[in-house]
PDB file of N, CA and C in Angstrom:
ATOM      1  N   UNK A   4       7.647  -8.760 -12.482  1.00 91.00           N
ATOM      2  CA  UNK A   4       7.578  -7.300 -12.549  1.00 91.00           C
ATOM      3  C   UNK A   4       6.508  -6.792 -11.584  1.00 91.00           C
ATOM      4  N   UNK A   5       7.082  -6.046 -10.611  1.00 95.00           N
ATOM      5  CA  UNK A   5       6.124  -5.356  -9.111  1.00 95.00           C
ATOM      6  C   UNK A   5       5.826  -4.222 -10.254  1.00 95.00           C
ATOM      7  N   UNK A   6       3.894  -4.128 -10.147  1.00 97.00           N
ATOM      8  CA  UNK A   6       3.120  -2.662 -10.911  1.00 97.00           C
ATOM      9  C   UNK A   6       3.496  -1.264  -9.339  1.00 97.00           C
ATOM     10  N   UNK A   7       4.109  -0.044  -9.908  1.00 98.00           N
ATOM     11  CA  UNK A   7       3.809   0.500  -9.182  1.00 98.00           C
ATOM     12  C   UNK A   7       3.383   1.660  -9.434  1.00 98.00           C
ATOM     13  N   UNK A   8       2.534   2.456  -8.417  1.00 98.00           N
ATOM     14  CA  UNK A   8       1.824   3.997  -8.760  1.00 98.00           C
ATOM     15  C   UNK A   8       2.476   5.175  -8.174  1.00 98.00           C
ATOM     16  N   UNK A   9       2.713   5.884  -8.281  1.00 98.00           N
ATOM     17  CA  UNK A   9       3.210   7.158  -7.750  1.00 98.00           C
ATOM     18  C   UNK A   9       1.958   8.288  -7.180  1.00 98.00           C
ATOM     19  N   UNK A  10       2.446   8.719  -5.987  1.00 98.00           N
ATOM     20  CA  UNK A  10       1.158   9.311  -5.076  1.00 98.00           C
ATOM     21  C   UNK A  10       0.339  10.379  -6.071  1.00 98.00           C
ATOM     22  N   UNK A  11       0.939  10.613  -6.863  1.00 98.00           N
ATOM     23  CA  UNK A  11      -0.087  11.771  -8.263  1.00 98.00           C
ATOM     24  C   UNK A  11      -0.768  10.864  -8.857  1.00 98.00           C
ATOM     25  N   UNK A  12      -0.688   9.581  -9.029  1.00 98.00           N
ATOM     26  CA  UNK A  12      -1.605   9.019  -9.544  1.00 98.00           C
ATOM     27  C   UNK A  12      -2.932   8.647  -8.500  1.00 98.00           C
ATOM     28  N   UNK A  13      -1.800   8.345  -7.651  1.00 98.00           N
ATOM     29  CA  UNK A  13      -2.653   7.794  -6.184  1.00 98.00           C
ATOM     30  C   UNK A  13      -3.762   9.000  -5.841  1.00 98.00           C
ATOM     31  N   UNK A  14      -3.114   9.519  -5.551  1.00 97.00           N
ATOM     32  CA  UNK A  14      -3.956  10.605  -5.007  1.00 97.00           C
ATOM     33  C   UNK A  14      -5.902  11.073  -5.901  1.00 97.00           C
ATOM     34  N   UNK A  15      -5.148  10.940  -7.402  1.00 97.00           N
ATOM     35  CA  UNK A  15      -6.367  11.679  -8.405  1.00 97.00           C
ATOM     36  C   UNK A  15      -7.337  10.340  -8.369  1.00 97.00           C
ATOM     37  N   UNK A  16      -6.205   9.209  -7.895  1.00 97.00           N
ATOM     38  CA  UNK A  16      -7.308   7.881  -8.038  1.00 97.00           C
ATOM     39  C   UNK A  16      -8.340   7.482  -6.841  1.00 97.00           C
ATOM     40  N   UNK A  17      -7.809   8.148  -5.652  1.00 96.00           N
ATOM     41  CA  UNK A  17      -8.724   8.442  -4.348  1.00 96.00           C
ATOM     42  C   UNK A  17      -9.707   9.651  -4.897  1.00 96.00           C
ATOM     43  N   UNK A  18      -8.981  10.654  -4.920  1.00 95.00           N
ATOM     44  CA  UNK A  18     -10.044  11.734  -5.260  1.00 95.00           C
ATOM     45  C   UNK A  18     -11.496  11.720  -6.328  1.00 95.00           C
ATOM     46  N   UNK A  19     -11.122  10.709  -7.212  1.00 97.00           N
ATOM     47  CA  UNK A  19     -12.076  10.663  -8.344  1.00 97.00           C
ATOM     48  C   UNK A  19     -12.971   9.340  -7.493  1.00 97.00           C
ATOM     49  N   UNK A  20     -12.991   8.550  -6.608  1.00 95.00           N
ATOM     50  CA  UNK A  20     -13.318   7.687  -5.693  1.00 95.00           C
ATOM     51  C   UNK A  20     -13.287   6.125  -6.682  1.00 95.00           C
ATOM     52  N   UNK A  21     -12.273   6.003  -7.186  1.00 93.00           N
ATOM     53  CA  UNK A  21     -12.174   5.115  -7.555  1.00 93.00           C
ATOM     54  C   UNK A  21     -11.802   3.854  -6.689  1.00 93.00           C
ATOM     55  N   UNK A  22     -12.179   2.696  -6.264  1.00 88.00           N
ATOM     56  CA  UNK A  22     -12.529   1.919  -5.566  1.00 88.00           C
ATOM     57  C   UNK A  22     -11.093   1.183  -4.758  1.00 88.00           C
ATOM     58  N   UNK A  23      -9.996   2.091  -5.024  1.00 96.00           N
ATOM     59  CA  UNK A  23      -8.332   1.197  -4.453  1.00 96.00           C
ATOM     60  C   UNK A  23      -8.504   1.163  -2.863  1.00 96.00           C
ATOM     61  N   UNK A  24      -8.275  -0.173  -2.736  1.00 98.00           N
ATOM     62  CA  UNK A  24      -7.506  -0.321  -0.921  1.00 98.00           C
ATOM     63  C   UNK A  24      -6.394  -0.105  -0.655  1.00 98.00           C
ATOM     64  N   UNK A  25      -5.814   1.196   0.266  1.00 98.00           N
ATOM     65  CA  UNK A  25      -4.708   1.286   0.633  1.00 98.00           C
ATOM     66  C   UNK A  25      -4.260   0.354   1.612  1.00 98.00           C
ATOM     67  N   UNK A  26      -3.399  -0.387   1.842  1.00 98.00           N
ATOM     68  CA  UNK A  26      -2.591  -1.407   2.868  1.00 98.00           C
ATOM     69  C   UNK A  26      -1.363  -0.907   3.344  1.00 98.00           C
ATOM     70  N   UNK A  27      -1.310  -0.610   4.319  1.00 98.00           N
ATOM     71  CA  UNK A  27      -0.407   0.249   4.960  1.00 98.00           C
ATOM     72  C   UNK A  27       0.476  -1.378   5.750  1.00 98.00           C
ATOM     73  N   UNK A  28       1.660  -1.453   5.441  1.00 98.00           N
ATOM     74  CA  UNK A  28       2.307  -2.300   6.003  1.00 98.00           C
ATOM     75  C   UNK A  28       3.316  -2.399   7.329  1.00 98.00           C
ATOM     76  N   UNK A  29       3.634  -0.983   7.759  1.00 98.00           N
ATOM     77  CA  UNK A  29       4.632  -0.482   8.568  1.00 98.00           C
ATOM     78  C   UNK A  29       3.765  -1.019  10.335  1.00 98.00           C
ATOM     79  N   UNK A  30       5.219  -0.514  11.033  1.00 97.00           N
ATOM     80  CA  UNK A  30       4.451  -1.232  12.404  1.00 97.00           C
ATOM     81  C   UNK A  30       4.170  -0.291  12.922  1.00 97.00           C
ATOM     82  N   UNK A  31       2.951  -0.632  13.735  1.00 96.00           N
ATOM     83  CA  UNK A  31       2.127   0.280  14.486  1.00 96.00           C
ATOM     84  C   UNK A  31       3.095   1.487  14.816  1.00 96.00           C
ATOM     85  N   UNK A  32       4.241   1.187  15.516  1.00 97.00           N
ATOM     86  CA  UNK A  32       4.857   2.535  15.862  1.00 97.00           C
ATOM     87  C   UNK A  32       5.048   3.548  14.936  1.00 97.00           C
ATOM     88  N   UNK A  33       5.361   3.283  13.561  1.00 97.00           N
ATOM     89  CA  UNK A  33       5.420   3.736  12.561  1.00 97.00           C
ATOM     90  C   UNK A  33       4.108   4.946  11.995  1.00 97.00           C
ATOM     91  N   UNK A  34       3.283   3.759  12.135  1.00 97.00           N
ATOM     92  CA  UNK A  34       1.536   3.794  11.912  1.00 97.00           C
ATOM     93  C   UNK A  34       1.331   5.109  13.074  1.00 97.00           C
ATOM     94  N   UNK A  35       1.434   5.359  13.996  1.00 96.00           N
ATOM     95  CA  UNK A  35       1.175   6.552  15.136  1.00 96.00           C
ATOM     96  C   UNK A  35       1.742   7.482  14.857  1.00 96.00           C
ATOM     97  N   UNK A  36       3.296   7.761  14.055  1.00 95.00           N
ATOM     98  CA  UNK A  36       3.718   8.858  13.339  1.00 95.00           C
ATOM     99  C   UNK A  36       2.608   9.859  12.401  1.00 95.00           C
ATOM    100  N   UNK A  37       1.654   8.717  11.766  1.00 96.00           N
ATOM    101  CA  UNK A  37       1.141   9.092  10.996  1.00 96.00           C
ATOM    102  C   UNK A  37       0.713   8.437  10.006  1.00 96.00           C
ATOM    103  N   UNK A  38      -0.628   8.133   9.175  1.00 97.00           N
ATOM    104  CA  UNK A  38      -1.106   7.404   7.608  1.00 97.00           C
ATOM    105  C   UNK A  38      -2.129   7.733   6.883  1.00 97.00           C
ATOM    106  N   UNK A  39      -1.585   7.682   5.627  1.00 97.00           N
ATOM    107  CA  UNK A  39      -2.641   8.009   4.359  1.00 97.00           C
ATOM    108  C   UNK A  39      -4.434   7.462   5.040  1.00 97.00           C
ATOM    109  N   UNK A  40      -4.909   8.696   5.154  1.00 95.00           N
ATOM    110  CA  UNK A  40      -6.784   8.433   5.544  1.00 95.00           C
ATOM    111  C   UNK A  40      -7.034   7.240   4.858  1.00 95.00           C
ATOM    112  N   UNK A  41      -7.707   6.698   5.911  1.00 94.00           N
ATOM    113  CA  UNK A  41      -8.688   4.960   5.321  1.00 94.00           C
ATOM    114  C   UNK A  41      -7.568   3.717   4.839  1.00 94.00           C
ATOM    115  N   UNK A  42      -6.264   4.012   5.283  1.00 97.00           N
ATOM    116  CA  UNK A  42      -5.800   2.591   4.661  1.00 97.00           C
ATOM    117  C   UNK A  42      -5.974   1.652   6.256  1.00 97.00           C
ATOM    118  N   UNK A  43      -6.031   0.304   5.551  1.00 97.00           N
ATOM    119  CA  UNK A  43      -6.409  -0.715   6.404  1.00 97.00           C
ATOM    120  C   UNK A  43      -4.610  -0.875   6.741  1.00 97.00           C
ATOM    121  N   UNK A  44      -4.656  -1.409   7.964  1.00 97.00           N
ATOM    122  CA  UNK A  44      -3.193  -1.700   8.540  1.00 97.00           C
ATOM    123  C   UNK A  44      -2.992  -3.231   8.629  1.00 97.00           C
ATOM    124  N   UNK A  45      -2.341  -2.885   8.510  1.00 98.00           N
ATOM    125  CA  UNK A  45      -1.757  -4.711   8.209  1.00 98.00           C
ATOM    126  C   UNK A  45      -0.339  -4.609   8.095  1.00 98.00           C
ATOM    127  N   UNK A  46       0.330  -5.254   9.435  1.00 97.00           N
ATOM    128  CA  UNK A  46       1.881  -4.756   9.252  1.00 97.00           C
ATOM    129  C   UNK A  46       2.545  -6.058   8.361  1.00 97.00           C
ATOM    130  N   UNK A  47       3.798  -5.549   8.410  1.00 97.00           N
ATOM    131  CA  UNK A  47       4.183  -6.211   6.889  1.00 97.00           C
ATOM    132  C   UNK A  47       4.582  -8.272   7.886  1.00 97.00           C
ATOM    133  N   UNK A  48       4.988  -8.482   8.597  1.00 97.00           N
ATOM    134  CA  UNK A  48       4.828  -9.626   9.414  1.00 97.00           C
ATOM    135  C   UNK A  48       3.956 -10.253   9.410  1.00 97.00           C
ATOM    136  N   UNK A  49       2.458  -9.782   9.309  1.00 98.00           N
ATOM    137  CA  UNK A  49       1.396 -10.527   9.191  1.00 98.00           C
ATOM    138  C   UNK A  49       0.650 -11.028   8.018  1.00 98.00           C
ATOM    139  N   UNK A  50       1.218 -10.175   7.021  1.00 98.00           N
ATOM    140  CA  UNK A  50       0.679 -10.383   5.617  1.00 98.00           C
ATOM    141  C   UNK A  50       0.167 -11.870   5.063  1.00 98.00           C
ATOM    142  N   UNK A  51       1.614 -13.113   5.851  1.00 97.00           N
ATOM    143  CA  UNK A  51       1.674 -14.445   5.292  1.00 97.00           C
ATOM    144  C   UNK A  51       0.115 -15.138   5.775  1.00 97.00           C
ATOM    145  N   UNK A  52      -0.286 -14.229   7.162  1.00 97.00           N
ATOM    146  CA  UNK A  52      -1.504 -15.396   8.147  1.00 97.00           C
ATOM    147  C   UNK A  52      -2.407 -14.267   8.065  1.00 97.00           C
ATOM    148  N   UNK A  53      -2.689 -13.013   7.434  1.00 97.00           N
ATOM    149  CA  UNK A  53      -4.021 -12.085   7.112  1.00 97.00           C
ATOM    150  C   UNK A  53      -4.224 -11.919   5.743  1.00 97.00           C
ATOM    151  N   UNK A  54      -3.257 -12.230   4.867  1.00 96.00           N
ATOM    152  CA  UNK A  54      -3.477 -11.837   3.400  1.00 96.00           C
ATOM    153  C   UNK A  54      -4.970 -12.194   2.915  1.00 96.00           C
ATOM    154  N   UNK A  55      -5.643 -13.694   3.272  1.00 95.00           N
ATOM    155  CA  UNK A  55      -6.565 -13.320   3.041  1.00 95.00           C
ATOM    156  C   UNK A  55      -7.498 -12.930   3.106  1.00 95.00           C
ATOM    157  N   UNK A  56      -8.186 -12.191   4.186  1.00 95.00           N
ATOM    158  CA  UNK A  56      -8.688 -10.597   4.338  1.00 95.00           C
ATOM    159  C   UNK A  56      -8.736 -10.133   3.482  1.00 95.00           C
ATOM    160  N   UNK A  57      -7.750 -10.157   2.271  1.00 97.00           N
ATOM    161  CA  UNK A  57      -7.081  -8.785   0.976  1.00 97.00           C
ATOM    162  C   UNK A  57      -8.234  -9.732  -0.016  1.00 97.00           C
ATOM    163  N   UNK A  58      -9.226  -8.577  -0.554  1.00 96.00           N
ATOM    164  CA  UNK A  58     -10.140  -8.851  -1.774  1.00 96.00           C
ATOM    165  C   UNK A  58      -9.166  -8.973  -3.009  1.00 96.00           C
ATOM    166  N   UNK A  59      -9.070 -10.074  -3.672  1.00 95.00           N
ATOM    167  CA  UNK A  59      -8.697 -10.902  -5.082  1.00 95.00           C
ATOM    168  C   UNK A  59      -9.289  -9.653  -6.081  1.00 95.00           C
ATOM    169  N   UNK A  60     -10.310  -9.063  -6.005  1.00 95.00           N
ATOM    170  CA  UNK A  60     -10.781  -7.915  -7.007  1.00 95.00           C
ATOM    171  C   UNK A  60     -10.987  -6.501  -7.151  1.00 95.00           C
ATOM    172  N   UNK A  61      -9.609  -6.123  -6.493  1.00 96.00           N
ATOM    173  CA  UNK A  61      -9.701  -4.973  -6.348  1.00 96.00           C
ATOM    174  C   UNK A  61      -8.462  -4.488  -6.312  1.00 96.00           C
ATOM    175  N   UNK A  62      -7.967  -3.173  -7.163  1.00 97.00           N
ATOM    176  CA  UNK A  62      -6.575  -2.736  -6.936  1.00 97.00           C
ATOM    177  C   UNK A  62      -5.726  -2.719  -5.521  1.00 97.00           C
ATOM    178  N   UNK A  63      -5.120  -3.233  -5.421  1.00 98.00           N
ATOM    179  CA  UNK A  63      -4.548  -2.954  -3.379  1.00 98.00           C
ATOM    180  C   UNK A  63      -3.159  -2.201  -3.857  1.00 98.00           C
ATOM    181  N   UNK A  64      -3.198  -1.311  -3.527  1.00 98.00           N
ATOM    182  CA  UNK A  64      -1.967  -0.292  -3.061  1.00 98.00           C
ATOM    183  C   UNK A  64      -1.423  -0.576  -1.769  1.00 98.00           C
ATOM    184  N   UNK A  65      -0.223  -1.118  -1.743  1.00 98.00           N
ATOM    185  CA  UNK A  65       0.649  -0.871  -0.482  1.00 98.00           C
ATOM    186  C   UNK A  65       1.568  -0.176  -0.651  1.00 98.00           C
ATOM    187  N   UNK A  66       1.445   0.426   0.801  1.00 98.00           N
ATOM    188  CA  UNK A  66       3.050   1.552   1.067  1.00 98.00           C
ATOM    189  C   UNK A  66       3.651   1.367   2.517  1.00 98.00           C
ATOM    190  N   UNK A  67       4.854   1.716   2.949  1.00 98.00           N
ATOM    191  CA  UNK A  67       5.717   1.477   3.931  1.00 98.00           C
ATOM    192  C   UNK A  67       6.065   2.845   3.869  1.00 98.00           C
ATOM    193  N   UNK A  68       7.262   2.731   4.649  1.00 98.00           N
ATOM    194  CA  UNK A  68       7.969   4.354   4.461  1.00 98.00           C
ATOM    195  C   UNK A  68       8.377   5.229   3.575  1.00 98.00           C
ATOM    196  N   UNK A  69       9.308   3.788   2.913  1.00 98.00           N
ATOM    197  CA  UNK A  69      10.255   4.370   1.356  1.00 98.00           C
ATOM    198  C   UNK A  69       9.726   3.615   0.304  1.00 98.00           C
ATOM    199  N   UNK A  70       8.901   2.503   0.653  1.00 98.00           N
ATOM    200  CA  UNK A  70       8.577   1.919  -0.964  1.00 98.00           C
ATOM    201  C   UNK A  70       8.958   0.517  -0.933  1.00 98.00           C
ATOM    202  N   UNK A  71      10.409   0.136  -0.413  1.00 98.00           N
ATOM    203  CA  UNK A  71      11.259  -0.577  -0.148  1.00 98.00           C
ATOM    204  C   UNK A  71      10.357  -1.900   0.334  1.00 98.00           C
ATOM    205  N   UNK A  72       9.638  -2.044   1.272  1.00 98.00           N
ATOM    206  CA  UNK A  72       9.312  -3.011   2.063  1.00 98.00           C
ATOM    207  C   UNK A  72       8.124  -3.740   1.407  1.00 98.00           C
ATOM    208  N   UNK A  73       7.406  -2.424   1.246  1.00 98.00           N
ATOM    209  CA  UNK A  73       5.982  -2.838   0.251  1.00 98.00           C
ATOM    210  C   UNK A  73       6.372  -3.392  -1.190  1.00 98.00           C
ATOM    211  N   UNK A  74       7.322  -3.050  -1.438  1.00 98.00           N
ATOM    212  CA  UNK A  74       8.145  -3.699  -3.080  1.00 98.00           C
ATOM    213  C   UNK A  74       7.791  -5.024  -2.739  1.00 98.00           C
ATOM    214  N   UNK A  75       8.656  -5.363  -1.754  1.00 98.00           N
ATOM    215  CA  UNK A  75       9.320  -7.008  -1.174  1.00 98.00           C
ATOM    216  C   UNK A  75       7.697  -7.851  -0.874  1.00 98.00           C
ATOM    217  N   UNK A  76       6.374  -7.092  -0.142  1.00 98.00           N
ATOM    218  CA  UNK A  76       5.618  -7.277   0.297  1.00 98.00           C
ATOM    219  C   UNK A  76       4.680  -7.964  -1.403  1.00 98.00           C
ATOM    220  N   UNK A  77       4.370  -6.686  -2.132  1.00 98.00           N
ATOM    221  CA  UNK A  77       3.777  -6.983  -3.443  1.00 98.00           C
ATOM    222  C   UNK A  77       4.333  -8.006  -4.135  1.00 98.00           C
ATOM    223  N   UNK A  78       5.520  -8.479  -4.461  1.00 98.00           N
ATOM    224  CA  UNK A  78       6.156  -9.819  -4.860  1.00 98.00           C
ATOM    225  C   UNK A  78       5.477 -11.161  -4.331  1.00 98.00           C
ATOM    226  N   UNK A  79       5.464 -11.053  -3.142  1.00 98.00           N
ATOM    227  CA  UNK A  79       5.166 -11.789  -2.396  1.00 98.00           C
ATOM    228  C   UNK A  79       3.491 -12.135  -2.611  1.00 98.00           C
ATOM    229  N   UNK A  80       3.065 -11.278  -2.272  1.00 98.00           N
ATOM    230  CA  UNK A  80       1.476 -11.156  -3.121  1.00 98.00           C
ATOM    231  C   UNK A  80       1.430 -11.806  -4.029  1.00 98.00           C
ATOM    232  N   UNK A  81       1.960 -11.342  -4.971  1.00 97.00           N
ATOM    233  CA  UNK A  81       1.588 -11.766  -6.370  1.00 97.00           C
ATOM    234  C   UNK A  81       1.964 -13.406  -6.899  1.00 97.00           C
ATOM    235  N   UNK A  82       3.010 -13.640  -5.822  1.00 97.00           N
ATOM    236  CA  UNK A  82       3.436 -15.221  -5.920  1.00 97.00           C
ATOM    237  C   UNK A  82       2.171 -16.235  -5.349  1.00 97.00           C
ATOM    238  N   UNK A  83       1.517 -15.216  -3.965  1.00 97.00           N
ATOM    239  CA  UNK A  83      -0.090 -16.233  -4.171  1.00 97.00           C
ATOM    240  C   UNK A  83      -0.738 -15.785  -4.498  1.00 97.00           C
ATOM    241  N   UNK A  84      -0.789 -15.585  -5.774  1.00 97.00           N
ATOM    242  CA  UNK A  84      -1.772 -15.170  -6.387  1.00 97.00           C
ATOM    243  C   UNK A  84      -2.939 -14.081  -6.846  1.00 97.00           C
ATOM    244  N   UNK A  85      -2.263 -12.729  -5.889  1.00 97.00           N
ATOM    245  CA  UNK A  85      -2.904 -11.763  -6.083  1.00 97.00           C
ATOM    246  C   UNK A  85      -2.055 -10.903  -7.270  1.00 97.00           C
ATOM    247  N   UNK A  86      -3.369 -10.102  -8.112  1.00 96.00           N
ATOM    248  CA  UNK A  86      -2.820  -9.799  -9.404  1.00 96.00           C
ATOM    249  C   UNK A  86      -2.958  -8.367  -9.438  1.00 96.00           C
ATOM    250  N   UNK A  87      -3.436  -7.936  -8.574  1.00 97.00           N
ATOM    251  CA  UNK A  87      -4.248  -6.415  -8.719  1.00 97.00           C
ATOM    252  C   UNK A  87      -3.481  -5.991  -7.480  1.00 97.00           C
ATOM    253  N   UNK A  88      -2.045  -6.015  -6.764  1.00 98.00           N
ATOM    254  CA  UNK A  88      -1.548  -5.432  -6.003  1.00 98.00           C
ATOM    255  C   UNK A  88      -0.511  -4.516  -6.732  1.00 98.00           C
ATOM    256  N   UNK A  89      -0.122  -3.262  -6.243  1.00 98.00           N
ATOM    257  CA  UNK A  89       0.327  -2.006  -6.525  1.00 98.00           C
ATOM    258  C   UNK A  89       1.429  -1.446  -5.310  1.00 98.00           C
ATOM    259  N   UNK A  90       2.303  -0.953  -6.048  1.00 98.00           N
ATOM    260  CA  UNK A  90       3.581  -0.393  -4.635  1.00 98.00           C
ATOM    261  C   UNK A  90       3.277   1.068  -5.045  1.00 98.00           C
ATOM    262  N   UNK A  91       3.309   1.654  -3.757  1.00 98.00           N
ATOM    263  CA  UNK A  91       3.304   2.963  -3.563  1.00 98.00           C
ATOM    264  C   UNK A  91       4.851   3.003  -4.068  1.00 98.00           C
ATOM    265  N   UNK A  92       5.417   3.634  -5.185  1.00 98.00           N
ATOM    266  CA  UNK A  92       6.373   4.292  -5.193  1.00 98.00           C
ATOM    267  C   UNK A  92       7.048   5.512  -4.142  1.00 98.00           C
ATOM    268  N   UNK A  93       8.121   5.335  -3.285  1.00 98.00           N
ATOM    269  CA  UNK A  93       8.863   6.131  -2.478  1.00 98.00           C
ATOM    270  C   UNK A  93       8.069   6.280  -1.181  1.00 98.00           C
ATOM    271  N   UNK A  94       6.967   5.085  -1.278  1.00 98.00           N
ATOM    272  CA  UNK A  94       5.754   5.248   0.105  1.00 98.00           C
ATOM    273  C   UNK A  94       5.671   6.612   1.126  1.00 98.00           C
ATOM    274  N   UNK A  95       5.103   6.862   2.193  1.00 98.00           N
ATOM    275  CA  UNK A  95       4.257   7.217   2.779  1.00 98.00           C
ATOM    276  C   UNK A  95       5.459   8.696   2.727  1.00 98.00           C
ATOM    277  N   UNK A  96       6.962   8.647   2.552  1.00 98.00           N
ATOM    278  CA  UNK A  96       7.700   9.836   2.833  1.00 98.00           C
ATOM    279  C   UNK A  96       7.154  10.755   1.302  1.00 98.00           C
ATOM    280  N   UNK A  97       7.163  10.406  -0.167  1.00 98.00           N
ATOM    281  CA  UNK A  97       6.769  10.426  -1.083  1.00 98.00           C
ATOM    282  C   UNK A  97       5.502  11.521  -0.945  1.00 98.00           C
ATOM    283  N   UNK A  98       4.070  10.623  -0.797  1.00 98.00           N
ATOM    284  CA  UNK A  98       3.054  11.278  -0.213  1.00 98.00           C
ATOM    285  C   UNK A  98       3.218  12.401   0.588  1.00 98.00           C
ATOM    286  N   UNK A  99       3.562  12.412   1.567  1.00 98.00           N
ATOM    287  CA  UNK A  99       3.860  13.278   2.423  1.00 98.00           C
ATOM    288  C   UNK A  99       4.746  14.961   1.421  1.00 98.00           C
ATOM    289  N   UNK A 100       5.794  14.525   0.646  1.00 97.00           N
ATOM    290  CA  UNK A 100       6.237  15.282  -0.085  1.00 97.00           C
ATOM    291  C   UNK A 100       5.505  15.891  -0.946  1.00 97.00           C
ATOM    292  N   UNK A 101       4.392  15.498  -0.982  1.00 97.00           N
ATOM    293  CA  UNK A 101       3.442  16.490  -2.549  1.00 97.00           C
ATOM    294  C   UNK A 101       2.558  17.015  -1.473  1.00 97.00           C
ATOM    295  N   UNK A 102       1.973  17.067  -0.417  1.00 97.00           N
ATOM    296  CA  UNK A 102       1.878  17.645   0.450  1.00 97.00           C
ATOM    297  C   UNK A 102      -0.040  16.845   0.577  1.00 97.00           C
ATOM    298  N   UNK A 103       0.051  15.822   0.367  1.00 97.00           N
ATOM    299  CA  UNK A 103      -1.562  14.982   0.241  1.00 97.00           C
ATOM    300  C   UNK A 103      -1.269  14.418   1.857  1.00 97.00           C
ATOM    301  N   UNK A 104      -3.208  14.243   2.446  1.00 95.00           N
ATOM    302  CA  UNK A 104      -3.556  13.810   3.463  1.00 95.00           C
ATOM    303  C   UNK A 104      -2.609  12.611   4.289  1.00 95.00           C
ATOM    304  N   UNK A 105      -2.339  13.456   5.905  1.00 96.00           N
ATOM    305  CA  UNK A 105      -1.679  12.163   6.678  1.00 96.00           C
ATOM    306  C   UNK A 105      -2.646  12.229   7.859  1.00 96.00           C
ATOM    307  N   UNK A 106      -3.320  11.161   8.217  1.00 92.00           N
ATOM    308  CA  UNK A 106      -4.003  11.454   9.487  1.00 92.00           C
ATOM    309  C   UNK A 106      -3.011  10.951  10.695  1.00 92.00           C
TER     310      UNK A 106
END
């Protein structure tokens, strides 16, 4: 079972500065359209040979475009062993729809 958050949660959970890493997985070209302030990039290809970079103690939120990729991505996570990863529900188009920060 992939945990996931929806950007109203996301959002009140940045705002209150609660300590989540956003992981933005999409490829750079993607990434120049536009992304949620302060997430670390890490496209979804590299995850297998950078994952660990990703702190073991700390909520990690990933998002992609639709949700879709970061789903597939968090599975994957969690099979080595990370427990505290999170899918942006309906990712970065989602966000964008409640009308919260794109730099």
């Amino acid at each position: 079972m992939i945990n996931e958050i929806d950007s109203e949660s996301l959002h009140e959970r940045i705002a209150s500065g609660e300590g989540v890493l956003l992981v933005d997985i999409r490829t750079p070209a993607e990434i120049a359209q536009g992304a949620i302030p302060d997430a670390l990039q890490l496209p979804m290809h590299l995850i297998p040979v950078r994952m660990n970079e990703l702190p073991k103690d700390r909520d990690l939120v990933l998002y992609c475009r639709s949700g879709a990729r970061s789903y597939q991505a968090c599975a994957y996570m969690m099979q080595q062993g990370y427990d505290r990863v999170l899918n942006l529900r309906g990712g970065i188009i989602a966000w964008a729809r409640h009308g919260y920060p794109i730099a």
